Amino acid sequence: MTHYGCSLLSCGVIDERTFEMDDYQGAVARWCPGCGDHSILTAVQRLLEEEQLKPEETVFVSGIGCSSRFPHYLNTYGFHGLHGRALPVATGVKLERPELNVFVVMGDGDCCSIGAGHWIHATRYNVDMVALLLDNNMYGLTKGQTSPTTPLHFPSNTQPRGTYLEALNPVQATLGVTNASFVAQTAEWIPAHLYETLKAAYHHKGFSFVRILQRCPVYTASVYDEAVRKPDVIEMMVHDDGIYLPDLDQIYKQKIVHNPKDIDGARRLAEVTERVRLGVFYRNEALPRYEDLRRLPAHTAEERVRLLSEELDRYAV
Amino acid sequence: MSPSSRAAKRGNGDGDAVSARGRGLRPREIRDATVIRFAGDSGDGIQLTGSQFAMESALAGSDIATLPDYPAEIRAPAGTTYGVSAFQVHFGSTDIKTAGDELDVLVAFNPAALKVNVQDLRIGGMVIADESSFTDRNLRKADYESSPLDDDTLAPYQLIKLDITRLTEEAVKAFGVSAKEARRSRNLWALGLMLWMYGRDRKATVEWLSQKFAKQPDVKNANIAALNAGHAFGETAEMPSDVVGYTIAPADVAPGLYRTVTGTEATAWGLLAGVRAAGLGRLVFGSYPITPASPLLHSMARLADYGVVTFQAEDEIAAICSAIGASYGGALGVTSSSGAGVALKTEALGLAVGAEIPLVIVNAQRAGPSTGMPTKTEQADLLQALHGRHGDAPLAVIAANSPSDCFEVAMEAVRLATRYMTPVIMLSDAYLANAAEPWAIPDMNELPVFPVEFRGDPEGFHPFLRNSETLARPWVRPGTPGLEHRLGGLERSHETGNISYDPENHARMTEMRAAKIAGIANDIPLQAVEIGREGSALAVVGWGSTYGPIYQGVRRARDEGSDVSHIHLRYLSPFPRNLGDLLKSFDRILVPEMNAGQLVHLLRSEYILPAEGLNKVRGQPFKIAEIVEAIRTRLGE
């Protein structure tokens, strides 16, 4: 084998480095002032620091869109690929490097429109990674076109009289996919909840899908206005195995106890109502992960010889 | 049963009677080479019969080339012309480079098989037909108004009609198999007869049957009995008096360990050998099923023990994107498809060019556009490979010229991809993917090595810092401290590797990407003349799977005194650096291609040459005779 750039870990040296927030700081974020992505970036940096994830062993993969600039703002490895194709790129990284911490950052156009096929299949593969859907209900970078999650009747440049179709519900869709193992929803304007949700997603072994409700001050400022101003619109799904932040009780009084093991309850709670539900809808670590299914025990020497003989017999001349 | 022979003309007239071998009752004639095609319903076991015949021939020391021709339908309605499956074997004592122009023998199991294939039989060639299949019903399905076995349809040929079905049933009835099963053995009866006719052994086939049907002794014994009965039928002179057996001397091939190989298998092993030569731990193969590329995914899936990870992706786009992700991770990412699927991958190809990611894309071309003729061969994706991307996005393109050549070309694709940090498109086609030929198994210790150096030093690093010789950017494995970097589709500063919209920089990076690919010309062999000489009256210039027919055609024309040469290109982007001067030395240039004129277009525009195309878009390889005829016309002979 050729020389691989060796990580301190693989070289057997005891790694005594500790990482501060600044160690994860990449380029200066160029999102608009007031954009929810800033708060998400901060929460992610906090997670990296709290978990002391080594920058060199962490990879952020994104698609195309405002939120997909994410990797540039972190001093980790990163891949800013194609519109809608973050998930297959991330799958490829994990096929080669299952030991890396892989995070995928997608927007609603990315994940739910042009990349929807990958979203379904990545959920089913259940590769161990964190997939963040930064959902601002609109195409931002291309300047205000209706996305699959734009609320009904909300106007845009492409549908000026208002969106004709009911919005797609990403949580419901993900919960409907075979082998979905972790589905959660949080909001960027509640940093404590956002952080706890990211942490739960990071610690889940499998494909962790988190929809983050994200405000866009330019195109969809009014969409979450009510949820931001009236905490009673929010219903916290709480459970000891899910997320429960007693500190938030004073503000968010609407609570429902939901066990993340309960898939039927999760699907019911995911249905659209007047309430915006935050928390872990579903979590199941018993579901098979693609990389484990494909990491079969190596054949023994005898088995290899037998397989080789069979192979050669097939074509013997 | 009274086999009759209708045609008087027989053979090429070049066979001298020699004394019979063993207890054969009639003398055998000598042949240099023969082309046989087995044809029947897709359920008749045709591919198996043909492969076994090819194997026995190879064991007897013949050089061989085979061409399977199967319908797109898995089980098309029985007896129909579109359900006909065929397998062609060209074997002989001479240097065999193609599956053969014209058939010497056609074994037809039903009227539809006769109808579809008889046009390829040479005048005077032999038809062996199972007459019990020529029922009114089957004749109607094949659109015959009356039986071609009883009218003048087959007058130009030597017809041998045999009730193969009944002869098989008789041979196997002792084994208590059902009539249906008995009927399924008739391909082996016919195989036995053909093995007799060409003096081939049956041992390997008997062993193979014994293994395959080890758990069904009745079926095994019935099949072996059918095989032996067909052989005995020839041996005991039940054949018409003017049908004799033939002797074909062993081919003069270099000593070594050989096996048959299809282009698909050779590609799979070449990719793996390339990854080993590059010192990489893993090959990640992301692919999506498409004819005729799918067998490559099958072959790769069998190599899991050797560091191959296969990913059957949800679509073509995910397939290439997963390969890109894997290459970013430090493996070699490979993806494969056929033209229509490659079209879906092109956005990601642009990304791999921009991000300068090592990647191999194998395109097993088929007849297009769109779904076209998925099981038929064509080489019409050359311009797609060179130019089928958005933006100025150059990459390397190389093509294999025979099934065994796929091994070397696949290795070369890995070398170029890893050395130049670029996507490399390897062009093969439906013919190469399916065709088989003997392959001298190389000594693994003598294969080239081209170890990859991953960057580990953070000093002065940026992701687009170029190697001054190759212009390649460094390859860094995630996990390397201090070299954290971001890649993607956005334009980068050539000085810092950061995102840059600077106009001067974009122009510079565009030139740099082009110069990197152009520079590969300094790292590949000069273009050689395959046969003939520089500066002759005519150069026949080809690429890809047309190698066999062009080589044989030029050789034949030269034997007849024509001043013609053969040049065959492996490197299509960039071209070898001497190609222009070499081509300019010839009076005329003829470019045969299985497309409407793509290489000819490139040569004309690149070198301002009056090159002329010879184009065939019939989903079938060129015939040698077509090449010879074109040479004669061009040389005014």
PDB file of N, CA and C in Angstrom, chain B residues 374-440:
ATOM      1  N   PRO B 374     -30.956  -1.832 -28.005  1.00  0.00           N
ATOM      2  CA  PRO B 374     -30.103  -1.967 -26.817  1.00  0.00           C
ATOM      3  C   PRO B 374     -29.120  -3.135 -26.858  1.00  0.00           C
ATOM      4  N   THR B 375     -29.446  -4.196 -27.592  1.00  0.00           N
ATOM      5  CA  THR B 375     -28.533  -5.350 -27.592  1.00  0.00           C
ATOM      6  C   THR B 375     -27.593  -5.316 -28.792  1.00  0.00           C
ATOM      7  N   LYS B 376     -27.690  -4.272 -29.622  1.00  0.00           N
ATOM      8  CA  LYS B 376     -26.880  -4.235 -30.849  1.00  0.00           C
ATOM      9  C   LYS B 376     -25.737  -3.231 -30.706  1.00  0.00           C
ATOM     10  N   THR B 377     -24.671  -3.521 -31.399  1.00  0.00           N
ATOM     11  CA  THR B 377     -23.459  -2.735 -31.185  1.00  0.00           C
ATOM     12  C   THR B 377     -23.397  -1.508 -32.099  1.00  0.00           C
ATOM     13  N   GLU B 378     -22.685  -0.495 -31.653  1.00  0.00           N
ATOM     14  CA  GLU B 378     -22.476   0.732 -32.424  1.00  0.00           C
ATOM     15  C   GLU B 378     -21.345   1.474 -31.731  1.00  0.00           C
ATOM     16  N   GLN B 379     -20.711   2.408 -32.435  1.00  0.00           N
ATOM     17  CA  GLN B 379     -19.701   3.234 -31.757  1.00  0.00           C
ATOM     18  C   GLN B 379     -20.017   4.704 -31.997  1.00  0.00           C
ATOM     19  N   ALA B 380     -21.248   5.046 -31.658  1.00  0.00           N
ATOM     20  CA  ALA B 380     -21.740   6.383 -31.977  1.00  0.00           C
ATOM     21  C   ALA B 380     -21.699   7.342 -30.786  1.00  0.00           C
ATOM     22  N   ASP B 381     -20.985   6.960 -29.723  1.00  0.00           N
ATOM     23  CA  ASP B 381     -20.887   7.850 -28.563  1.00  0.00           C
ATOM     24  C   ASP B 381     -19.518   8.516 -28.461  1.00  0.00           C
ATOM     25  N   LEU B 382     -18.749   8.465 -29.557  1.00  0.00           N
ATOM     26  CA  LEU B 382     -17.412   9.066 -29.493  1.00  0.00           C
ATOM     27  C   LEU B 382     -17.489  10.572 -29.257  1.00  0.00           C
ATOM     28  N   LEU B 383     -18.357  11.230 -30.009  1.00  0.00           N
ATOM     29  CA  LEU B 383     -18.458  12.686 -29.827  1.00  0.00           C
ATOM     30  C   LEU B 383     -19.074  13.023 -28.475  1.00  0.00           C
ATOM     31  N   GLN B 384     -19.982  12.170 -28.017  1.00  0.00           N
ATOM     32  CA  GLN B 384     -20.526  12.368 -26.659  1.00  0.00           C
ATOM     33  C   GLN B 384     -19.391  12.297 -25.634  1.00  0.00           C
ATOM     34  N   ALA B 385     -18.513  11.306 -25.805  1.00  0.00           N
ATOM     35  CA  ALA B 385     -17.423  11.139 -24.842  1.00  0.00           C
ATOM     36  C   ALA B 385     -16.502  12.352 -24.855  1.00  0.00           C
ATOM     37  N   LEU B 386     -16.213  12.849 -26.045  1.00  0.00           N
ATOM     38  CA  LEU B 386     -15.303  13.986 -26.143  1.00  0.00           C
ATOM     39  C   LEU B 386     -15.954  15.304 -25.744  1.00  0.00           C
ATOM     40  N   HIS B 387     -17.191  15.484 -26.169  1.00  0.00           N
ATOM     41  CA  HIS B 387     -17.782  16.819 -26.044  1.00  0.00           C
ATOM     42  C   HIS B 387     -19.100  16.870 -25.270  1.00  0.00           C
ATOM     43  N   GLY B 388     -19.610  15.718 -24.836  1.00  0.00           N
ATOM     44  CA  GLY B 388     -20.961  15.716 -24.254  1.00  0.00           C
ATOM     45  C   GLY B 388     -21.034  16.251 -22.840  1.00  0.00           C
ATOM     46  N   ARG B 389     -20.601  17.477 -22.645  1.00  0.00           N
ATOM     47  CA  ARG B 389     -20.680  18.092 -21.327  1.00  0.00           C
ATOM     48  C   ARG B 389     -20.990  19.573 -21.462  1.00  0.00           C
ATOM     49  N   HIS B 390     -21.402  20.197 -20.356  1.00  0.00           N
ATOM     50  CA  HIS B 390     -21.591  21.647 -20.343  1.00  0.00           C
ATOM     51  C   HIS B 390     -20.236  22.295 -20.058  1.00  0.00           C
ATOM     52  N   GLY B 391     -20.057  23.466 -20.587  1.00  0.00           N
ATOM     53  CA  GLY B 391     -18.802  24.185 -20.328  1.00  0.00           C
ATOM     54  C   GLY B 391     -17.650  23.571 -21.096  1.00  0.00           C
ATOM     55  N   ASP B 392     -16.499  24.206 -21.023  1.00  0.00           N
ATOM     56  CA  ASP B 392     -15.295  23.616 -21.614  1.00  0.00           C
ATOM     57  C   ASP B 392     -14.787  22.592 -20.623  1.00  0.00           C
ATOM     58  N   ALA B 393     -15.030  21.324 -20.927  1.00  0.00           N
ATOM     59  CA  ALA B 393     -14.766  20.284 -19.923  1.00  0.00           C
ATOM     60  C   ALA B 393     -14.008  19.114 -20.536  1.00  0.00           C
ATOM     61  N   PRO B 394     -12.713  19.320 -20.776  1.00  0.00           N
ATOM     62  CA  PRO B 394     -11.953  18.255 -21.417  1.00  0.00           C
ATOM     63  C   PRO B 394     -11.658  17.109 -20.453  1.00  0.00           C
ATOM     64  N   LEU B 395     -11.623  15.915 -20.988  1.00  0.00           N
ATOM     65  CA  LEU B 395     -11.192  14.762 -20.204  1.00  0.00           C
ATOM     66  C   LEU B 395     -10.542  13.753 -21.151  1.00  0.00           C
ATOM     67  N   ALA B 396      -9.974  12.696 -20.600  1.00  0.00           N
ATOM     68  CA  ALA B 396      -9.293  11.702 -21.421  1.00  0.00           C
ATOM     69  C   ALA B 396     -10.291  10.646 -21.892  1.00  0.00           C
ATOM     70  N   VAL B 397     -10.125  10.212 -23.155  1.00  0.00           N
ATOM     71  CA  VAL B 397     -10.997   9.188 -23.727  1.00  0.00           C
ATOM     72  C   VAL B 397     -10.119   8.132 -24.393  1.00  0.00           C
ATOM     73  N   ILE B 398     -10.317   6.886 -23.993  1.00  0.00           N
ATOM     74  CA  ILE B 398      -9.570   5.800 -24.634  1.00  0.00           C
ATOM     75  C   ILE B 398     -10.538   4.677 -24.992  1.00  0.00           C
ATOM     76  N   ALA B 399     -10.143   3.856 -25.960  1.00  0.00           N
ATOM     77  CA  ALA B 399     -11.056   2.826 -26.454  1.00  0.00           C
ATOM     78  C   ALA B 399     -10.333   1.492 -26.591  1.00  0.00           C
ATOM     79  N   ALA B 400     -11.038   0.427 -26.254  1.00  0.00           N
ATOM     80  CA  ALA B 400     -10.490  -0.923 -26.381  1.00  0.00           C
ATOM     81  C   ALA B 400     -10.820  -1.463 -27.766  1.00  0.00           C
ATOM     82  N   ASN B 401      -9.929  -2.316 -28.301  1.00  0.00           N
ATOM     83  CA  ASN B 401     -10.161  -2.806 -29.661  1.00  0.00           C
ATOM     84  C   ASN B 401     -10.531  -4.282 -29.750  1.00  0.00           C
ATOM     85  N   SER B 402     -10.450  -5.005 -28.646  1.00  0.00           N
ATOM     86  CA  SER B 402     -10.842  -6.414 -28.663  1.00  0.00           C
ATOM     87  C   SER B 402     -11.184  -6.813 -27.239  1.00  0.00           C
ATOM     88  N   PRO B 403     -11.853  -7.966 -27.052  1.00  0.00           N
ATOM     89  CA  PRO B 403     -12.187  -8.361 -25.674  1.00  0.00           C
ATOM     90  C   PRO B 403     -10.962  -8.386 -24.766  1.00  0.00           C
ATOM     91  N   SER B 404      -9.848  -8.964 -25.237  1.00  0.00           N
ATOM     92  CA  SER B 404      -8.698  -9.057 -24.331  1.00  0.00           C
ATOM     93  C   SER B 404      -8.013  -7.704 -24.149  1.00  0.00           C
ATOM     94  N   ASP B 405      -8.097  -6.844 -25.159  1.00  0.00           N
ATOM     95  CA  ASP B 405      -7.509  -5.500 -25.056  1.00  0.00           C
ATOM     96  C   ASP B 405      -8.182  -4.692 -23.948  1.00  0.00           C
ATOM     97  N   CYS B 406      -9.415  -5.052 -23.600  1.00  0.00           N
ATOM     98  CA  CYS B 406     -10.129  -4.332 -22.534  1.00  0.00           C
ATOM     99  C   CYS B 406      -9.330  -4.351 -21.233  1.00  0.00           C
ATOM    100  N   PHE B 407      -8.555  -5.422 -21.009  1.00  0.00           N
ATOM    101  CA  PHE B 407      -7.768  -5.504 -19.772  1.00  0.00           C
ATOM    102  C   PHE B 407      -6.748  -4.366 -19.702  1.00  0.00           C
ATOM    103  N   GLU B 408      -5.944  -4.258 -20.755  1.00  0.00           N
ATOM    104  CA  GLU B 408      -4.905  -3.226 -20.777  1.00  0.00           C
ATOM    105  C   GLU B 408      -5.501  -1.824 -20.770  1.00  0.00           C
ATOM    106  N   VAL B 409      -6.568  -1.667 -21.540  1.00  0.00           N
ATOM    107  CA  VAL B 409      -7.166  -0.331 -21.643  1.00  0.00           C
ATOM    108  C   VAL B 409      -7.776   0.085 -20.312  1.00  0.00           C
ATOM    109  N   ALA B 410      -8.391  -0.857 -19.612  1.00  0.00           N
ATOM    110  CA  ALA B 410      -8.965  -0.529 -18.300  1.00  0.00           C
ATOM    111  C   ALA B 410      -7.856  -0.130 -17.323  1.00  0.00           C
ATOM    112  N   MET B 411      -6.740  -0.869 -17.377  1.00  0.00           N
ATOM    113  CA  MET B 411      -5.603  -0.504 -16.516  1.00  0.00           C
ATOM    114  C   MET B 411      -5.094   0.892 -16.857  1.00  0.00           C
ATOM    115  N   GLU B 412      -5.021   1.169 -18.152  1.00  0.00           N
ATOM    116  CA  GLU B 412      -4.540   2.472 -18.598  1.00  0.00           C
ATOM    117  C   GLU B 412      -5.496   3.582 -18.151  1.00  0.00           C
ATOM    118  N   ALA B 413      -6.792   3.288 -18.163  1.00  0.00           N
ATOM    119  CA  ALA B 413      -7.775   4.287 -17.707  1.00  0.00           C
ATOM    120  C   ALA B 413      -7.513   4.640 -16.245  1.00  0.00           C
ATOM    121  N   VAL B 414      -7.204   3.630 -15.439  1.00  0.00           N
ATOM    122  CA  VAL B 414      -6.917   3.883 -14.018  1.00  0.00           C
ATOM    123  C   VAL B 414      -5.633   4.705 -13.880  1.00  0.00           C
ATOM    124  N   ARG B 415      -4.630   4.354 -14.688  1.00  0.00           N
ATOM    125  CA  ARG B 415      -3.363   5.094 -14.615  1.00  0.00           C
ATOM    126  C   ARG B 415      -3.585   6.573 -14.923  1.00  0.00           C
ATOM    127  N   LEU B 416      -4.278   6.845 -16.019  1.00  0.00           N
ATOM    128  CA  LEU B 416      -4.478   8.245 -16.413  1.00  0.00           C
ATOM    129  C   LEU B 416      -5.331   8.990 -15.388  1.00  0.00           C
ATOM    130  N   ALA B 417      -6.386   8.320 -14.891  1.00  0.00           N
ATOM    131  CA  ALA B 417      -7.283   8.983 -13.935  1.00  0.00           C
ATOM    132  C   ALA B 417      -6.543   9.382 -12.670  1.00  0.00           C
ATOM    133  N   THR B 418      -5.693   8.482 -12.169  1.00  0.00           N
ATOM    134  CA  THR B 418      -5.039   8.757 -10.891  1.00  0.00           C
ATOM    135  C   THR B 418      -3.826   9.670 -11.072  1.00  0.00           C
ATOM    136  N   ARG B 419      -3.122   9.532 -12.189  1.00  0.00           N
ATOM    137  CA  ARG B 419      -1.935  10.355 -12.396  1.00  0.00           C
ATOM    138  C   ARG B 419      -2.301  11.801 -12.733  1.00  0.00           C
ATOM    139  N   TYR B 420      -3.416  11.950 -13.457  1.00  0.00           N
ATOM    140  CA  TYR B 420      -3.798  13.295 -13.914  1.00  0.00           C
ATOM    141  C   TYR B 420      -4.992  13.878 -13.159  1.00  0.00           C
ATOM    142  N   MET B 421      -5.484  13.152 -12.163  1.00  0.00           N
ATOM    143  CA  MET B 421      -6.641  13.625 -11.392  1.00  0.00           C
ATOM    144  C   MET B 421      -7.750  14.089 -12.346  1.00  0.00           C
ATOM    145  N   THR B 422      -8.228  13.152 -13.129  1.00  0.00           N
ATOM    146  CA  THR B 422      -9.224  13.497 -14.143  1.00  0.00           C
ATOM    147  C   THR B 422     -10.171  12.331 -14.360  1.00  0.00           C
ATOM    148  N   PRO B 423     -11.392  12.622 -14.780  1.00  0.00           N
ATOM    149  CA  PRO B 423     -12.236  11.536 -15.261  1.00  0.00           C
ATOM    150  C   PRO B 423     -11.682  11.003 -16.586  1.00  0.00           C
ATOM    151  N   VAL B 424     -11.755   9.698 -16.764  1.00  0.00           N
ATOM    152  CA  VAL B 424     -11.335   9.059 -18.012  1.00  0.00           C
ATOM    153  C   VAL B 424     -12.505   8.229 -18.512  1.00  0.00           C
ATOM    154  N   ILE B 425     -12.889   8.441 -19.753  1.00  0.00           N
ATOM    155  CA  ILE B 425     -13.958   7.617 -20.333  1.00  0.00           C
ATOM    156  C   ILE B 425     -13.313   6.491 -21.114  1.00  0.00           C
ATOM    157  N   MET B 426     -13.687   5.262 -20.783  1.00  0.00           N
ATOM    158  CA  MET B 426     -13.225   4.100 -21.540  1.00  0.00           C
ATOM    159  C   MET B 426     -14.396   3.643 -22.402  1.00  0.00           C
ATOM    160  N   LEU B 427     -14.165   3.677 -23.718  1.00  0.00           N
ATOM    161  CA  LEU B 427     -15.237   3.273 -24.632  1.00  0.00           C
ATOM    162  C   LEU B 427     -15.078   1.807 -25.008  1.00  0.00           C
ATOM    163  N   SER B 428     -16.139   1.040 -24.785  1.00  0.00           N
ATOM    164  CA  SER B 428     -16.216  -0.300 -25.366  1.00  0.00           C
ATOM    165  C   SER B 428     -17.555  -0.315 -26.093  1.00  0.00           C
ATOM    166  N   ASP B 429     -18.051  -1.463 -26.452  1.00  0.00           N
ATOM    167  CA  ASP B 429     -19.357  -1.490 -27.090  1.00  0.00           C
ATOM    168  C   ASP B 429     -20.020  -2.848 -26.861  1.00  0.00           C
ATOM    169  N   ALA B 430     -21.237  -2.968 -27.353  1.00  0.00           N
ATOM    170  CA  ALA B 430     -22.001  -4.193 -27.101  1.00  0.00           C
ATOM    171  C   ALA B 430     -21.262  -5.411 -27.642  1.00  0.00           C
ATOM    172  N   TYR B 431     -20.573  -5.243 -28.751  1.00  0.00           N
ATOM    173  CA  TYR B 431     -19.838  -6.358 -29.322  1.00  0.00           C
ATOM    174  C   TYR B 431     -18.690  -6.765 -28.395  1.00  0.00           C
ATOM    175  N   LEU B 432     -17.867  -5.807 -27.994  1.00  0.00           N
ATOM    176  CA  LEU B 432     -16.729  -6.118 -27.116  1.00  0.00           C
ATOM    177  C   LEU B 432     -17.199  -6.673 -25.776  1.00  0.00           C
ATOM    178  N   ALA B 433     -18.308  -6.111 -25.267  1.00  0.00           N
ATOM    179  CA  ALA B 433     -18.787  -6.532 -23.950  1.00  0.00           C
ATOM    180  C   ALA B 433     -19.154  -8.010 -23.958  1.00  0.00           C
ATOM    181  N   ASN B 434     -19.717  -8.479 -25.068  1.00  0.00           N
ATOM    182  CA  ASN B 434     -20.237  -9.847 -25.122  1.00  0.00           C
ATOM    183  C   ASN B 434     -19.328 -10.830 -25.823  1.00  0.00           C
ATOM    184  N   ALA B 435     -18.481 -10.336 -26.722  1.00  0.00           N
ATOM    185  CA  ALA B 435     -17.664 -11.247 -27.515  1.00  0.00           C
ATOM    186  C   ALA B 435     -16.561 -11.841 -26.645  1.00  0.00           C
ATOM    187  N   ALA B 436     -16.104 -13.031 -27.041  1.00  0.00           N
ATOM    188  CA  ALA B 436     -15.056 -13.706 -26.272  1.00  0.00           C
ATOM    189  C   ALA B 436     -13.923 -14.102 -27.177  1.00  0.00           C
ATOM    190  N   GLU B 437     -12.738 -14.183 -26.626  1.00  0.00           N
ATOM    191  CA  GLU B 437     -11.580 -14.670 -27.365  1.00  0.00           C
ATOM    192  C   GLU B 437     -10.579 -15.224 -26.365  1.00  0.00           C
ATOM    193  N   PRO B 438      -9.601 -16.002 -26.830  1.00  0.00           N
ATOM    194  CA  PRO B 438      -8.601 -16.504 -25.898  1.00  0.00           C
ATOM    195  C   PRO B 438      -7.720 -15.354 -25.425  1.00  0.00           C
ATOM    196  N   TRP B 439      -7.299 -15.458 -24.202  1.00  0.00           N
ATOM    197  CA  TRP B 439      -6.507 -14.390 -23.589  1.00  0.00           C
ATOM    198  C   TRP B 439      -5.360 -15.033 -22.829  1.00  0.00           C
ATOM    199  N   ALA B 440      -4.151 -14.617 -23.134  1.00  0.00           N
ATOM    200  CA  ALA B 440      -2.993 -15.130 -22.410  1.00  0.00           C
ATOM    201  C   ALA B 440      -2.962 -14.432 -21.057  1.00  0.00           C
TER     202      ALA B 440
END
